[in-house]
């Protein structure tokens, strides 16, 4: 009986040895915080990129990436896309937007920023610099002269 168990064990181990080694087919991933930069006159109730995010952002405002956590490739590659979902609040009315957009090229992992523009234009960038930083790749939003919040 003991020889039979040894035989099963040897057979099992030889089967494992013949399995191909695991391959790293995908890109190396990094975790990233999510931030919102709002270039519109609409209040952002919530926003997410690839299901990660939340938060809110005033009209014509930018902040840091403070919502955790999304996963991004450590290195950008052509064709990299993200799904962005946004809920705007104008007065008591909520409207939604869902778009798949290309992530703009980046050289190193950082935080993900969703930039929202009029006419439902959305840009997604990855950077180490907050949305209001002068080093941020897209200039911070500016409230138009005479702009007043509409309720």
Short mmCIF file of N, CA and C in Angstrom, two decimals, residues 5 12 41 45 49-50 61 78 80 96 98-99 107 117 149-150:
data_model
loop_
_atom_site.label_atom_id
_atom_site.label_comp_id
_atom_site.label_asym_id
_atom_site.label_seq_id
_atom_site.Cartn_x
_atom_site.Cartn_y
_atom_site.Cartn_z
N UNK A 5 1.08 4.59 -2.72
CA UNK A 5 1.02 6.03 -2.40
C UNK A 5 2.25 6.75 -2.92
N UNK A 12 2.06 12.45 -9.50
CA UNK A 12 1.51 13.80 -9.33
C UNK A 12 2.59 14.86 -9.47
N UNK A 41 -19.52 74.24 -15.90
CA UNK A 41 -20.35 74.96 -14.95
C UNK A 41 -21.29 74.03 -14.19
N UNK A 45 -21.30 65.41 -9.03
CA UNK A 45 -21.79 64.68 -7.87
C UNK A 45 -20.89 63.48 -7.59
N UNK A 49 -13.33 56.15 -12.73
CA UNK A 49 -12.59 55.66 -13.88
C UNK A 49 -12.39 54.16 -13.67
N UNK A 50 -12.86 53.37 -14.62
CA UNK A 50 -12.81 51.90 -14.52
C UNK A 50 -13.40 51.40 -13.20
N UNK A 61 -13.40 73.73 -10.91
CA UNK A 61 -12.52 73.48 -9.77
C UNK A 61 -11.62 72.27 -10.02
N UNK A 78 0.18 52.39 -26.37
CA UNK A 78 -0.84 52.88 -27.33
C UNK A 78 -2.12 52.05 -27.23
N UNK A 80 -4.34 52.34 -24.81
CA UNK A 80 -4.79 52.22 -23.42
C UNK A 80 -6.05 53.07 -23.24
N UNK A 96 -26.28 61.86 -16.17
CA UNK A 96 -25.13 60.97 -16.21
C UNK A 96 -24.41 61.00 -17.55
N UNK A 98 -21.35 58.46 -19.53
CA UNK A 98 -20.47 57.30 -19.52
C UNK A 98 -19.74 57.27 -20.85
N UNK A 99 -18.41 57.21 -20.80
CA UNK A 99 -17.59 57.25 -22.01
C UNK A 99 -16.36 56.39 -21.86
N UNK A 107 4.83 58.85 -18.70
CA UNK A 107 6.13 58.18 -18.59
C UNK A 107 6.29 57.40 -17.30
N UNK A 117 -14.85 68.55 -19.53
CA UNK A 117 -14.98 69.80 -20.29
C UNK A 117 -16.41 69.95 -20.80
N UNK A 149 -23.21 80.72 -10.00
CA UNK A 149 -23.82 79.39 -9.88
C UNK A 149 -25.32 79.50 -10.15
N UNK A 150 -25.83 78.56 -10.95
CA UNK A 150 -27.28 78.49 -11.18
C UNK A 150 -27.84 77.35 -10.38
#
